Structures are given as structure tokens and as C-alpha cells.
Tab-separated table of C-alpha atoms and ligand atoms in Angstrom:
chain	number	residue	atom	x	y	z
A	1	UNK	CA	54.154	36.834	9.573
A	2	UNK	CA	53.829	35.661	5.789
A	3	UNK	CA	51.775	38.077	3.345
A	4	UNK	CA	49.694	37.398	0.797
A	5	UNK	CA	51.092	37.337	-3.082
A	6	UNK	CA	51.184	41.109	-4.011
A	7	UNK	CA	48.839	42.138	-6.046
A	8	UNK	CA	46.661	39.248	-6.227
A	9	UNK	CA	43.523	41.173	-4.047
A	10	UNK	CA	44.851	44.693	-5.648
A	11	UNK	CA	41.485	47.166	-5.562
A	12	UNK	CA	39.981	44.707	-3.333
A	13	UNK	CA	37.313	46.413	-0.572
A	14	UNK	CA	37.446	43.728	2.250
A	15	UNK	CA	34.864	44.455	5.280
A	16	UNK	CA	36.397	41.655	8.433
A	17	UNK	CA	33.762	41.058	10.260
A	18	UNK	CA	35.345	38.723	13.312
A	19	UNK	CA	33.323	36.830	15.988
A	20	UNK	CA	34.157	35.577	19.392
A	21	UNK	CA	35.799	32.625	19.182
A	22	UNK	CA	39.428	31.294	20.005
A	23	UNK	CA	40.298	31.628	16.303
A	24	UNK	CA	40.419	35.645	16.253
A	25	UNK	CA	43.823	35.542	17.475
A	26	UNK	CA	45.326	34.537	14.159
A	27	UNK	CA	43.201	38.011	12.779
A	28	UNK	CA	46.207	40.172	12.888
A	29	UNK	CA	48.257	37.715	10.693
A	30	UNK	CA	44.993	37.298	8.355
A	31	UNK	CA	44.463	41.180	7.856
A	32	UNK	CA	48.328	41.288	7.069
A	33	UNK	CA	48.220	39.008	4.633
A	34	UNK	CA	45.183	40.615	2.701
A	35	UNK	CA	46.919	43.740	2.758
A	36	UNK	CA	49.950	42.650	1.774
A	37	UNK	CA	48.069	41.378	-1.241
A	38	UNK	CA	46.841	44.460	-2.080
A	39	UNK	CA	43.525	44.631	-0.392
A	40	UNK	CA	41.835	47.640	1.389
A	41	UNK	CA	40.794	46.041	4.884
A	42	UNK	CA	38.620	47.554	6.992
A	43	UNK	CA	37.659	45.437	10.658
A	44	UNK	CA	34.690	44.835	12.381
A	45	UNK	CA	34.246	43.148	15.644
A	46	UNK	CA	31.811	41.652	17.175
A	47	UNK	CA	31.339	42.097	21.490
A	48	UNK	CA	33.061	38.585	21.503
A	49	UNK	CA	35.969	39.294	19.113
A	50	UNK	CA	37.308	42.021	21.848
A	51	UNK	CA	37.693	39.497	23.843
A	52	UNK	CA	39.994	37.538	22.241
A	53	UNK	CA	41.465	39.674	20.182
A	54	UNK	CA	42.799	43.857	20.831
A	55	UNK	CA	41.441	46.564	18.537
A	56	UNK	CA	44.350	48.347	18.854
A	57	UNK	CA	46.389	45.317	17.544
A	58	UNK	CA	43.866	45.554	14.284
A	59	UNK	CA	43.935	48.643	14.184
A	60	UNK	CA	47.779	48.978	13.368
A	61	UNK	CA	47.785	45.610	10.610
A	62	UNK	CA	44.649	47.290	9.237
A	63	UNK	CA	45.183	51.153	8.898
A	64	UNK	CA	42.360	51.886	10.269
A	65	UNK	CA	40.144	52.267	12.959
A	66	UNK	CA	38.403	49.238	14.000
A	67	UNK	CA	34.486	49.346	14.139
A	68	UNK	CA	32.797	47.339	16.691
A	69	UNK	CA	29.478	49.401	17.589
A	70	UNK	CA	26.536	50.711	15.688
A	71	UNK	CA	26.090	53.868	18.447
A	72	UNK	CA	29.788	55.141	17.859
A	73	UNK	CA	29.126	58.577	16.460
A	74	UNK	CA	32.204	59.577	15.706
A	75	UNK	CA	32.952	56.496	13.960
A	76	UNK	CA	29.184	57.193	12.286
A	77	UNK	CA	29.734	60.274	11.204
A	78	UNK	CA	33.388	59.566	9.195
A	79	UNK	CA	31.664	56.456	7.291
A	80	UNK	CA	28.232	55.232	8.600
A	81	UNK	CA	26.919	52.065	8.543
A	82	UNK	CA	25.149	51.704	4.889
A	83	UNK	CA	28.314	54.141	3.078
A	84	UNK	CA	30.453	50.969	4.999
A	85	UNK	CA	28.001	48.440	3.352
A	86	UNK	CA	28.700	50.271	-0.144
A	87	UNK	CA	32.303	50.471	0.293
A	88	UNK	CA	32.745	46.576	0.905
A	89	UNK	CA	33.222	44.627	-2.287
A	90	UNK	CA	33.323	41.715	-0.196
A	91	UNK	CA	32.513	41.032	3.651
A	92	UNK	CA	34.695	38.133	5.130
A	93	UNK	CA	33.441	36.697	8.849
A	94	UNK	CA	36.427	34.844	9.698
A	95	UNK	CA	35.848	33.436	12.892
A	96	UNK	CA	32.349	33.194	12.242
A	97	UNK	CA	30.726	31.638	15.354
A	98	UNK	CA	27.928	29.211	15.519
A	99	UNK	CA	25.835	32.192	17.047
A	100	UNK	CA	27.146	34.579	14.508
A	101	UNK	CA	25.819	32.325	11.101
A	102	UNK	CA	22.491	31.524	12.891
A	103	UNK	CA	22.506	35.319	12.982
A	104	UNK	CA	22.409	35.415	9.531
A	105	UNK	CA	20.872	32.390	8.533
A	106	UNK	CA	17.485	34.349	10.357
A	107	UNK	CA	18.359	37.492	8.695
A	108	UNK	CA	18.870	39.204	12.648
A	109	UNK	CA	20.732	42.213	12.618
A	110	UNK	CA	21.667	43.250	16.466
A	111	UNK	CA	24.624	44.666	15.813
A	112	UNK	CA	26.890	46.625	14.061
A	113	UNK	CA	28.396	43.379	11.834
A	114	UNK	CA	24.744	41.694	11.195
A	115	UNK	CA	23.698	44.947	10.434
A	116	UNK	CA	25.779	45.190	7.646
A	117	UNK	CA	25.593	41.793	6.672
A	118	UNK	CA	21.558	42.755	6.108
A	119	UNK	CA	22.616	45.790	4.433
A	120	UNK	CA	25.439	44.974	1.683
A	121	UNK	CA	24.950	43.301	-1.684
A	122	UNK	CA	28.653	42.452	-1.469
A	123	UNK	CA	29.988	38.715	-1.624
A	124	UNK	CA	29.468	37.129	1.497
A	125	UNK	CA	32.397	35.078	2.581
A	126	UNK	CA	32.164	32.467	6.275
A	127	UNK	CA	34.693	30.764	7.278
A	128	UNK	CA	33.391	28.788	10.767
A	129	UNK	CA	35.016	28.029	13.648
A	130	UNK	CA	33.699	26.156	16.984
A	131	UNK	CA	33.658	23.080	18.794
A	132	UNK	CA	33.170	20.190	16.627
A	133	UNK	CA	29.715	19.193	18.607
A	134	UNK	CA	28.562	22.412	17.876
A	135	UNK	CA	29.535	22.780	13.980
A	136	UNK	CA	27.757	18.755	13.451
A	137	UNK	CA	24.712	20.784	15.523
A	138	UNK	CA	21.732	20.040	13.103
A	139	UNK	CA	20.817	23.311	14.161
A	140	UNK	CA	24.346	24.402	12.898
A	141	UNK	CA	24.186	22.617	9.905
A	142	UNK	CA	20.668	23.486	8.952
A	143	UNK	CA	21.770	27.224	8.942
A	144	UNK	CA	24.817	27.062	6.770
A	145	UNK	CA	22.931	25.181	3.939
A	146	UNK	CA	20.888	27.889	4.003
A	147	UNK	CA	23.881	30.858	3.484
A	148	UNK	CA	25.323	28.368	1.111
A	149	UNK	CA	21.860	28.125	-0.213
A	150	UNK	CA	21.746	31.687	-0.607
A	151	UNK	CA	25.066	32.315	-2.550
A	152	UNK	CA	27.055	32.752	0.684
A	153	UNK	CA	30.676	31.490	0.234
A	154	UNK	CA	32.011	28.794	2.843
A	155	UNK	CA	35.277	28.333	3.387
A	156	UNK	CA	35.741	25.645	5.894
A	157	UNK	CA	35.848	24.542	8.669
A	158	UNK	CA	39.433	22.870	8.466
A	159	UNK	CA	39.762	19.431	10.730
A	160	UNK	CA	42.215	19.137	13.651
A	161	UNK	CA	42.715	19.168	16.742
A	162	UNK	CA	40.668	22.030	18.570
A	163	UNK	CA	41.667	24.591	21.699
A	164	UNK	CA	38.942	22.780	23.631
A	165	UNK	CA	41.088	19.569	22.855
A	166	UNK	CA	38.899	17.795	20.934
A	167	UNK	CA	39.276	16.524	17.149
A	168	UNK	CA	37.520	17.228	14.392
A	169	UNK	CA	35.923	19.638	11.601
A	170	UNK	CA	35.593	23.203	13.734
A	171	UNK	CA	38.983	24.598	13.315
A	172	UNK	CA	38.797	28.588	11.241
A	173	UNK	CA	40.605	27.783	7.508
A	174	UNK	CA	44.942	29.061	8.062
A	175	UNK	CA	44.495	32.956	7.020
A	176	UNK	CA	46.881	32.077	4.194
A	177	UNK	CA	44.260	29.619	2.814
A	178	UNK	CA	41.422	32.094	2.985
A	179	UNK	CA	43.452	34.909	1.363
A	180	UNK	CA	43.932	32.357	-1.636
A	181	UNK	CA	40.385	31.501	-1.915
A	182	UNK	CA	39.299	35.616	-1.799
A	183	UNK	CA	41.145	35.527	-5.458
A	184	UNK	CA	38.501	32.896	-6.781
A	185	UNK	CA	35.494	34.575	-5.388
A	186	UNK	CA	34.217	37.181	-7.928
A	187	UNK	CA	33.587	40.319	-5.446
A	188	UNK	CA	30.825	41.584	-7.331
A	189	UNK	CA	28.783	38.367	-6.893
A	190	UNK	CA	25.785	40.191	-4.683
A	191	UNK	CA	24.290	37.504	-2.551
A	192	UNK	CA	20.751	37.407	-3.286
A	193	UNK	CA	19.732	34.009	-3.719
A	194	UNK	CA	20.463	30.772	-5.797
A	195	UNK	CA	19.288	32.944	-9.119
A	196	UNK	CA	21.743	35.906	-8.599
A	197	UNK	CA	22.999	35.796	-11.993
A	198	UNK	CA	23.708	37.990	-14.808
A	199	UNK	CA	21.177	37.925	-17.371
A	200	UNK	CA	23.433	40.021	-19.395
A	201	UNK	CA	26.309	37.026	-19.395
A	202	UNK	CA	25.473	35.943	-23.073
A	203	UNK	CA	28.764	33.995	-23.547
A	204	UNK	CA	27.736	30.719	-24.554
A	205	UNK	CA	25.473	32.303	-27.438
A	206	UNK	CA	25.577	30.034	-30.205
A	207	UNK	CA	27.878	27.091	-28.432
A	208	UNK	CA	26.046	23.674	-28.850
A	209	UNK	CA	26.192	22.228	-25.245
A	210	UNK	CA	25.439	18.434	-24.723
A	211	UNK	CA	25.244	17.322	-20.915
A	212	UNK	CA	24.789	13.890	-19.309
A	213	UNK	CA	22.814	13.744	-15.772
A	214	UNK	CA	21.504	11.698	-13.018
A	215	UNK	CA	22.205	8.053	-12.590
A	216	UNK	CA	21.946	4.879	-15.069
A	217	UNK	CA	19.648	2.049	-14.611
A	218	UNK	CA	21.224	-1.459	-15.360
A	219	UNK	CA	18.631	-4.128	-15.372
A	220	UNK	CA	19.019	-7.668	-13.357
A	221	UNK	CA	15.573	-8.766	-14.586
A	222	UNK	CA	12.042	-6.871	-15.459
A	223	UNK	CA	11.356	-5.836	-12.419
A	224	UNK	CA	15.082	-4.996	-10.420
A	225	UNK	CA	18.223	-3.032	-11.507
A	226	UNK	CA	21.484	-1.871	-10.008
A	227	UNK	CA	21.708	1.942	-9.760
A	228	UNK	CA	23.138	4.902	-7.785
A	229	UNK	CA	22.503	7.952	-4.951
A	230	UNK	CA	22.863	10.533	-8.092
A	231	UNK	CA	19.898	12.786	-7.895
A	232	UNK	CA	20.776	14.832	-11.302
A	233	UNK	CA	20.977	18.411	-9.403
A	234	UNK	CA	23.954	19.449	-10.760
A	235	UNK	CA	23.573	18.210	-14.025
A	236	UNK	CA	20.302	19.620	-14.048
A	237	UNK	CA	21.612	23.063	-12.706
A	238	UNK	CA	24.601	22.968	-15.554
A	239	UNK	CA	21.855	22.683	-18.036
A	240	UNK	CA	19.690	25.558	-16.785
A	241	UNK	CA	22.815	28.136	-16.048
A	242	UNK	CA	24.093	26.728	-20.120
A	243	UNK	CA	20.779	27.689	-21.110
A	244	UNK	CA	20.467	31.612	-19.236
A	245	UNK	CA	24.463	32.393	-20.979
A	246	UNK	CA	22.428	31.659	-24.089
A	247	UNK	CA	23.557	28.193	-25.188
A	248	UNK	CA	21.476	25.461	-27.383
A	249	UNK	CA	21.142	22.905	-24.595
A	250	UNK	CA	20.870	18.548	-25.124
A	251	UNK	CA	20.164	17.238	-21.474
A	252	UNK	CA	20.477	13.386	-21.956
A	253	UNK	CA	19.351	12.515	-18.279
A	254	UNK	CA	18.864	9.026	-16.447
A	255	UNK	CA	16.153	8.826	-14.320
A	256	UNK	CA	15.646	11.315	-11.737
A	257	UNK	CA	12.326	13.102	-9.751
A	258	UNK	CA	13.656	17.041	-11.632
A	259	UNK	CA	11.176	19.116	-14.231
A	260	UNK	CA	13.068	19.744	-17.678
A	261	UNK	CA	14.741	22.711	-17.091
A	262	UNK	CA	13.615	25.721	-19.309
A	263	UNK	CA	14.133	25.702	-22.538
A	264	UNK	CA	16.317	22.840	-22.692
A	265	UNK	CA	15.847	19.786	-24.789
A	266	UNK	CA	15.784	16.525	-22.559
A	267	UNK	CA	16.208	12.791	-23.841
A	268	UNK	CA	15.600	10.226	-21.008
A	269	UNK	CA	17.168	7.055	-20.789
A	270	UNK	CA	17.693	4.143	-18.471
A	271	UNK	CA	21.419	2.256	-19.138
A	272	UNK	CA	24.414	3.022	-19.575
A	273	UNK	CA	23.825	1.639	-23.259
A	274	UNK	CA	20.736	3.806	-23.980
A	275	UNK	CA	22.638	6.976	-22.833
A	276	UNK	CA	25.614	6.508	-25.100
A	277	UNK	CA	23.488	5.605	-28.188
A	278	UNK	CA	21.657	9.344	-26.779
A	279	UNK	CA	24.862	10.941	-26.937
A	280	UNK	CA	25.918	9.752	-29.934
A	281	UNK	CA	23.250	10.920	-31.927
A	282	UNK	CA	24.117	14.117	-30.855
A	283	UNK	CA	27.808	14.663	-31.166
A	284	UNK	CA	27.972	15.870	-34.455
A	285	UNK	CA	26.064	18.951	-33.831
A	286	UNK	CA	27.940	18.935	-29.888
A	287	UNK	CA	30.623	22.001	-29.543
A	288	UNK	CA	30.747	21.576	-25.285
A	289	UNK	CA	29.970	17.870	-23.697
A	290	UNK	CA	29.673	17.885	-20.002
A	291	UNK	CA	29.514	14.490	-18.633
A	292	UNK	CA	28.144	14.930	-14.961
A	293	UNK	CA	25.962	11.697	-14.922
A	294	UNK	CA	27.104	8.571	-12.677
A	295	UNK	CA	26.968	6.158	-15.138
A	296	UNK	CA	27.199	2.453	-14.030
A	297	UNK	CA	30.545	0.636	-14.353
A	298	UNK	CA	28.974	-2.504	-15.076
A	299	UNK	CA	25.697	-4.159	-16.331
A	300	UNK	CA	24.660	-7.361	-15.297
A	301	UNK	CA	25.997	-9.505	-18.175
A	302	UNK	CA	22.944	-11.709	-19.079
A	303	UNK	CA	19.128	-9.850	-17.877
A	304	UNK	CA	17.196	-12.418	-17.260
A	305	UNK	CA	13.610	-12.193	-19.360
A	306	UNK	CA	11.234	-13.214	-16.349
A	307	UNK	CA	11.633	-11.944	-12.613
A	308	UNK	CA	14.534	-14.265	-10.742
A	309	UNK	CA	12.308	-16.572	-8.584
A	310	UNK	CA	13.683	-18.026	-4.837
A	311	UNK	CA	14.111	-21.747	-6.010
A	312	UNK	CA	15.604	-24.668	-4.047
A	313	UNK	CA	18.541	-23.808	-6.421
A	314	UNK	CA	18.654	-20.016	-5.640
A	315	UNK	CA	18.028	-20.424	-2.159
A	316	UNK	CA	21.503	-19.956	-0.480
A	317	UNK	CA	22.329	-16.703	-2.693
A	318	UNK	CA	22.745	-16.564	-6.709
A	319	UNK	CA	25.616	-14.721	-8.279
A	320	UNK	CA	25.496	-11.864	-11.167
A	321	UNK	CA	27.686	-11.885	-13.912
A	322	UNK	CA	29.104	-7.858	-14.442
A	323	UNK	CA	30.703	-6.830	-17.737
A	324	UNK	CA	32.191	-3.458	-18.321
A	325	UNK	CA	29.850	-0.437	-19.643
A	326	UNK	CA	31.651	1.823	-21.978
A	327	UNK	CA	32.744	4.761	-20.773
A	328	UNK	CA	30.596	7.684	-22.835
A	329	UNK	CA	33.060	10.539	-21.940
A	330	UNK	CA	36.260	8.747	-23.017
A	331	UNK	CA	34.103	8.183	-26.377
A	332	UNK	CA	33.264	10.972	-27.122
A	333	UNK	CA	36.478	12.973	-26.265
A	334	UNK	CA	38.368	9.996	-28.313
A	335	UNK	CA	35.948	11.149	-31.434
A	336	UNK	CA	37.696	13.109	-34.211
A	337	UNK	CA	37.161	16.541	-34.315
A	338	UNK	CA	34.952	15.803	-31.323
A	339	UNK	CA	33.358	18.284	-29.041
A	340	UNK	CA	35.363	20.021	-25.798
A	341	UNK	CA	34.849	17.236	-22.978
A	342	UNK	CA	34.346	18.149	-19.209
A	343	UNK	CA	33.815	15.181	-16.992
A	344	UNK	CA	33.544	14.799	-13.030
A	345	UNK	CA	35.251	12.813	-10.757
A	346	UNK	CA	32.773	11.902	-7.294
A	347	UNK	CA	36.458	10.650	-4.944
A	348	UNK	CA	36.248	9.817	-1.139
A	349	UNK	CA	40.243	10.255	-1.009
A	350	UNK	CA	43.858	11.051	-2.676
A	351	UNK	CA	40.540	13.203	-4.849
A	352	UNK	CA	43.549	15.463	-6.663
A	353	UNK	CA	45.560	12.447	-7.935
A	354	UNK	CA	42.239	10.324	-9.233
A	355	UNK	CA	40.750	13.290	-10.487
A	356	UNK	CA	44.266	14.122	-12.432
A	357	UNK	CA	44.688	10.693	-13.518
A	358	UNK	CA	40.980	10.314	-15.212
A	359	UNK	CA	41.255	13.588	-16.695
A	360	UNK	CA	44.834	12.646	-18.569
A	361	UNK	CA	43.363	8.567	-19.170
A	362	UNK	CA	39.907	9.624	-20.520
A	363	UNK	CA	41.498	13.062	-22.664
A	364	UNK	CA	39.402	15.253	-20.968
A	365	UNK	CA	39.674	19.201	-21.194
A	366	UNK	CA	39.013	19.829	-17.662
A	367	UNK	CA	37.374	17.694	-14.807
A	368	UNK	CA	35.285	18.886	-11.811
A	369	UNK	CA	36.317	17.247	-8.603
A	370	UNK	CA	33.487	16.359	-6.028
A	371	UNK	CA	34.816	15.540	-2.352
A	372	UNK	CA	32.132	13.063	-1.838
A	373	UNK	CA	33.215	12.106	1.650
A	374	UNK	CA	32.208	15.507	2.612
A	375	UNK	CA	28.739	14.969	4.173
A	376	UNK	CA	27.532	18.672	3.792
A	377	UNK	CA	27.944	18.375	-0.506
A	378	UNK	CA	27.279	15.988	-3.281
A	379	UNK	CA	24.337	13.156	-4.460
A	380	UNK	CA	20.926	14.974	-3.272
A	381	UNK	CA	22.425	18.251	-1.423
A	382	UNK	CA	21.750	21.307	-3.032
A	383	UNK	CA	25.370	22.985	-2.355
A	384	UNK	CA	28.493	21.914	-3.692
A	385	UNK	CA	31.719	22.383	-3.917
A	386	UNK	CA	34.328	21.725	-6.453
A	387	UNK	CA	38.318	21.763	-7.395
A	388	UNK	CA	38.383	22.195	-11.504
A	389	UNK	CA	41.073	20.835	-12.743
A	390	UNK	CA	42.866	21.223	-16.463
A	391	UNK	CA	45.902	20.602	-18.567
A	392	UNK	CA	47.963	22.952	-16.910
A	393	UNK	CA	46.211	24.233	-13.737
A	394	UNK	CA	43.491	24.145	-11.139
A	395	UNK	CA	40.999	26.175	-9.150
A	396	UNK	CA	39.061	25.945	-6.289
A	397	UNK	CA	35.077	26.450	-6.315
A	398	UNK	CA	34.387	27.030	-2.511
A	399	UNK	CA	30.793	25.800	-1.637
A	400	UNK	CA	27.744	27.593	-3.130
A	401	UNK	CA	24.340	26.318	-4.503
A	402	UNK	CA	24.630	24.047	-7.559
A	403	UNK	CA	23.536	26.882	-9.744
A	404	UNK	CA	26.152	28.907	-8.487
A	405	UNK	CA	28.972	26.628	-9.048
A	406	UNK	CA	27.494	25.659	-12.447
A	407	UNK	CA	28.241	29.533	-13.167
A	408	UNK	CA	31.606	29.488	-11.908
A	409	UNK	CA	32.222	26.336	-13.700
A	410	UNK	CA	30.803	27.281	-17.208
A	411	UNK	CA	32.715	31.129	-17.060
A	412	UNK	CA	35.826	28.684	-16.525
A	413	UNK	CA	34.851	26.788	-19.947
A	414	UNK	CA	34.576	29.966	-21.828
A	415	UNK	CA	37.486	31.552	-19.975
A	416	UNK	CA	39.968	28.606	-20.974
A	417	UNK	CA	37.886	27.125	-24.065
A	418	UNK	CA	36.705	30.350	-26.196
A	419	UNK	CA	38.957	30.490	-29.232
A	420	UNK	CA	37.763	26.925	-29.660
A	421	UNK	CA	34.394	27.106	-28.968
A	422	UNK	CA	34.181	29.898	-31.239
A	423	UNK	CA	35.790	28.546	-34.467
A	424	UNK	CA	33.196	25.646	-33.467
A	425	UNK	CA	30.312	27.904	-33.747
A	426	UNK	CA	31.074	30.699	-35.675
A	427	UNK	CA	28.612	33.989	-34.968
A	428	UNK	CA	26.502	34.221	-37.867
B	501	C5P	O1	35.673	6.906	-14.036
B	501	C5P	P1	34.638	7.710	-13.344
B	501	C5P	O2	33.273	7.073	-13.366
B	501	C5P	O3	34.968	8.185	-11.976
B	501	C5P	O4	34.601	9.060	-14.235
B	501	C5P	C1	33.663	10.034	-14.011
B	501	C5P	C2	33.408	10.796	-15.284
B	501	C5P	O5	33.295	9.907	-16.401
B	501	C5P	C3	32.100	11.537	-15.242
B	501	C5P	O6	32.236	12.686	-16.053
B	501	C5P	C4	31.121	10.525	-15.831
B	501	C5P	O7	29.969	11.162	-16.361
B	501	C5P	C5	31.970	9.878	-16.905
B	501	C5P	N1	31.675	8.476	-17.188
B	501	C5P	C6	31.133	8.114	-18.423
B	501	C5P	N2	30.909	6.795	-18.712
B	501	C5P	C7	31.217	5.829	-17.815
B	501	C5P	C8	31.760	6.168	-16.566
B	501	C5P	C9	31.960	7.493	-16.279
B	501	C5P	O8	30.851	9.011	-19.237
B	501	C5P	N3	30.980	4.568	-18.113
């Protein structure tokens, strides 16, 4: 069995919870590679686990004894239940069943793992695993918006081939794939809803932040127009998380059904057109640009000044002339002395190689990839999930709300970008 990278989960408190399902044999091999990365592992199972998985197998890879029952006074009075909630920096449910995350979706605590699911204001980490059937379950599905909703991290599930020998989304995430994403999840993120942020995190003070959201509007006539599914959420959510980390926030927005968020200044526009002639009013006073809207490609090439009638002449189909909108982000990261540029790229496939190849072509600073083929994220869902990508590395932003991945995505601007977002705006 492989271990983790040492040192990578060094000081790390990780609570296991693991469910019943086929997946908790590869547990042994998953707590040795979070201790072999330095983590402190303690395992809890669930009445299913033990039957897929031995405690005394755990109990060697982990160090310690495995906990399994809220009534175990022995194991009560050495660390109970709420000192074991306290001690976790994170709790990891890896397999969680379907049962398991309905559990928590409805806040149930009938055992000792729920229990300390309710009890802990550690991370929450699920990676699923079931039959495919049951993971598309709108039941299913319904309760893991509502974890992700919640700040809950999901990691998975991976698609293949299942033990019931069907195919599909429902296999757990390898253990060496969940140790690597434990490294990107901040531990002391408590999960307490879509707001649980720092108010303290004042680290875009004084940084000028410019973003683009929702869709464009490219008129055929007066009364149709080509468009897209953007709904503006995480635009929207970028511009309220710049605003709390104490940025001057410019939300130049297409049309979309959101409220302005708090005290952030919004300009609406329609095309493509209007929204770079928006931006570039505002560049010169623009330290950060975030370019999240889906702008059209192409406007119709001649709008016609009355509404296209059905003639004899039109009757069999008409055809639109397209010409090319500029591209805003390319712009304004081509301007001189020019803002820090981060764009997103929406892919259905090869998402790491378009994503890489827009962020070199358009000289971006980093890009946010979107996996839009993934049904559960993107255009009007309120999770996401992202891969950030930059000049000389990337990271993985496992699915959260869109506030909470606007966080994670803004600390990754001022973690990379600071030196040159201060000498932009120097503190008075
Ligand atoms: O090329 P693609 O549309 O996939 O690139 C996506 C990124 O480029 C996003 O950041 C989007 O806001 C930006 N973009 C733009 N102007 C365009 C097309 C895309 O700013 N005309």
C-alpha cells in the first residue's frame, strides 16, 4: 500500500467516519495513506461498516481504537463523544452511503457518527458511494445539494464500473485522490452555512475589483436575441465575497433575475458591445478583473430595425449573418499596465487542456475551470466546483456553494497576486 506525501496533512485531526457500503474495504489503505501524510486518524464506523470492513484491521493502520457505538463506556470515558467532536479538525465519511448523507442532510443523529456530525464545527468532508440508481435518486440528489449547500465538501462519486456490475457515477473517490484533496480543504472551515466566513479576512482592503456576470444579449431584431443558460450566481457571489474581504467592487452584469449585492456598484448591460464599453470605462481605476460572464461569441451581423415578419420569401427558413464579438478579457489583460485578469473556462471535455490553452492565448493570470457536463454544478445550480489553474500550477476547488468557492478562489488571488495587487493599491 502507497502513502500519502509526508508531511502534507502534518497536525491534521482526521475523524473517519465509514458507512456500509462495498467501498470500506479500501479503508485500511485510505487511513494508511493519511497517516503516512502526517495526519492523526481516528475511525468511526457505522453498524454497516463492520460488516464490510474489521475493526481490528483499523485499528492497527489507525493507532487507535476504533469507535463504532455511542453506549461504549469505556470508550466514553477515555474521549467522549463532544471532546471527539473538538478534537476533529476535519470529519471525512468515506464511504458515505445514500442512507448515511440523508442522515445528515435531515440533521438525524442515531448514532455514534451522526452524532458527531451534529456536534462538530469541523470541515465536513463526503465522499459517496452506491449504486448508480441510487446516487441519480432525486431523493439522493436533493440531499447532497443541500450538504454542499451548507459548506459540506464533496468529493465524488468517481464513474466506473460498480461491484453490483453496473456503470456509472457511484464508485467512493481512490483513497489516494481523497488524501490529495484533504490538503486543499482549509480544516478550520466550520460548516455552518453558505455565509460561514471570516469577517475578520480584510485582504482585499483597498484592491479595486472589476467583475463581469451573467449572460449577454445579442439582438436579431427589437423584439428577439440570441443568449445563454448563465444565471450570474457566481459572478454575483464573487462580487459579494470581494466586497465582505473589504474590496471596492464594479459588477458590470448582463441581464439576470439577482438583487445588487451589498454594497457593490452594478452597471447593467445587454451585448457583448455594451459590456466592453462598461468595462472599459473602468479599467483605469481596475487593480483585479474577474471575467465570469458568458459573453456571446457572435452578434447577429446586421439587427434588423422592425420585427422579422414570415413572408412568402422567409417562409422556408431565413439565415443570420454572425460576426465575431470581441473578447473583453483578452482586452483588457492585453491593456498596458492593465489590471490582474482571471477568466473562466465553462468545458464539457479535454476541460484541463482548453482551460490551459485560453488561459496562455487570452494572457490570463489564472482561469477557473467549470466541468459543465457535470449535471450537479454550473449555469443556475447553487454549488460548484472548480480546478484553478495558473502560470505554473493548479488546484482543485471540490464542490461547495458558490460563495464558498468564491472564497477559496479570491484567498487564491491574494495568495498568488499580493505583491502586485499591493504596489497597485498602495495602503494609505
Ligand atoms: O473563450 P471562452 O468564452 O471560453 O472564455 C471564457 C472566458 O473569457 C471567461 O472569463 C469569459 O468571461 C471571457 N470572455 C470574454 N469575452 C468574450 C468571450 C469570453 O471576456 N467575448
Amino acid at each position: 500500500m502507497d502513502q500519502g506525501t509526508p508531511g502534507e496533512l502534518a497536525g491534521r485531526h482526521i475523524l473517519l467516519g465509514i458507512t456500509g457500503g462495498i467501498a470500506a474495504y479500501k479503508t485500511p489503505d485510505l487511513v494508511r495513506k493519511l497517516r503516512g501524510a502526517g495526519a492523526d486518524v481516528c475511525v468511526v464506523t457505522s453498524a454497516g461498516a463492520q460488516q464490510f470492513v474489521s475493526s481490528t484491521a483499523l485499528q492497527a493502520v489507525s493507532g487507535r481504537a476504533v469507535r463504532h457505538s455511542l453506549w461504549d463506556e469505556a470508550a466514553e470515558a477515555a474521549m467522549g463523544h463532544i471532546e471527539l467532536a473538538r478534537w476533529a479538525d476535519t470529519v471525512l465519511i468515506a464511504p458515505a452511503t445514500a442512507n448515511c448523507i440523508a442522515k445528515l442532510a435531515r440533521g438525524q443523529a442515531d448514532d455514534l457518527l451522526t452524532t458527531l456530525c451534529l456536534a462538530t464545527t469541523a470541515a465536513l468532508v463526503v465522499a459517496p458511494a452506491m449504486n448508480v440508481r441510487m446516487w441519480q435518486h432525486p431523493a439522493t440528489q436533493s440531499n447532497v445539494a443541500l450538504l454542499a449547500e451548507r459548506g459540506a465538501h464533496l468529493l465524488g462519486p468517481a464513474e466506473g464500473e460498480q461491484a453490483c456490475g453496473e456503470y456509472g457515477p457511484g464508485r467512493m473517490v481512490e483513497p489516494a485522490d481523497i488524501c490529495k484533496a484533504l490538503t486543499s480543504i482549509d480544516p478550520g472551515q466550520a460548516v455552518l452555512g453558505p455565509h460561514a466566513t471570516d469577517p475578520a479576512d480584510n485582504s482585499l482592503a483597498g484592491v479595486n475589483v472589476l467583475i463581469t456576470a451573467g449572460p449577454t444579449r445579442e439582438p436579431i431584431d427589437p423584439v428577439r436575441y440570441i443568449s445563454n443558460r448563465s444565471s450570474g450566481k457566481q459572478g454575483y457571489a464573487l462580487a459579494t465575497e470581494a466586497a465582505r474581504m473589504g474590496a471596492t467592487v464594479t459588477l458590470v452584469s448582463g441581464p439576470t433575475a439577482l438583487p445588487v449585492p451589498p454594497g457593490v456598484k452594478r452597471i447593467d448591460v445587454l451585448s457583448a458591445q455594451d459590456m466592453l464599453t462598461a468595462v472599459e470605462s473602468q479599467l483605469d481605476q481596475t487593480d483585479l478583473f474577474i471575467g465570469v460572464a458568458a459573453v456571446a461569441d457572435y452578434r447577429v451581423a446586421a439587427v434588423a430595425n422592425e420585427k422579422i415578419k414570415k413572408t412568402a420569401s422567409t417562409r422556408d427558413g431565413i439565415t443570420l449573418d454572425l460576426v465575431t464579438n470581441p473578447d473583453i478579457i483578452a482586452t483588457v489583460a492585453a491593456t498596458a499596465g492593465g489590471p490582474i485578469t482571471v477568466g473562466f473556462a465553462a468545458e464539457t471535455h479535454k476541460g484541463l487542456e482548453h482551460a490551459r490553452g485560453k488561459l496562455e492565448r487570452k494572457g490570463l493570470d489564472m482561469i477557473a475551470l467549470n466541468d459543465v457536463s457535470d449535471q450537479r454544478i454550473g449555469f443556475s445550480s447553487d454549488a460548484n466546483a472548480l480546478t484553478i489553474l495558473w502560470s505554473d500550477g493548479e488546484q482543485q476547488v471540490p464542490m461547495q456553494t458558490k460563495a464558498a468557492i468564491a472564497r477559496s478562489l479570491l484567498s487564491k488571488v491574494v495568495e498568488l497576486f499580493n505583491p502586485r495587487l499591493s504596489v497597485r493599491s498602495p495602503t494609505p
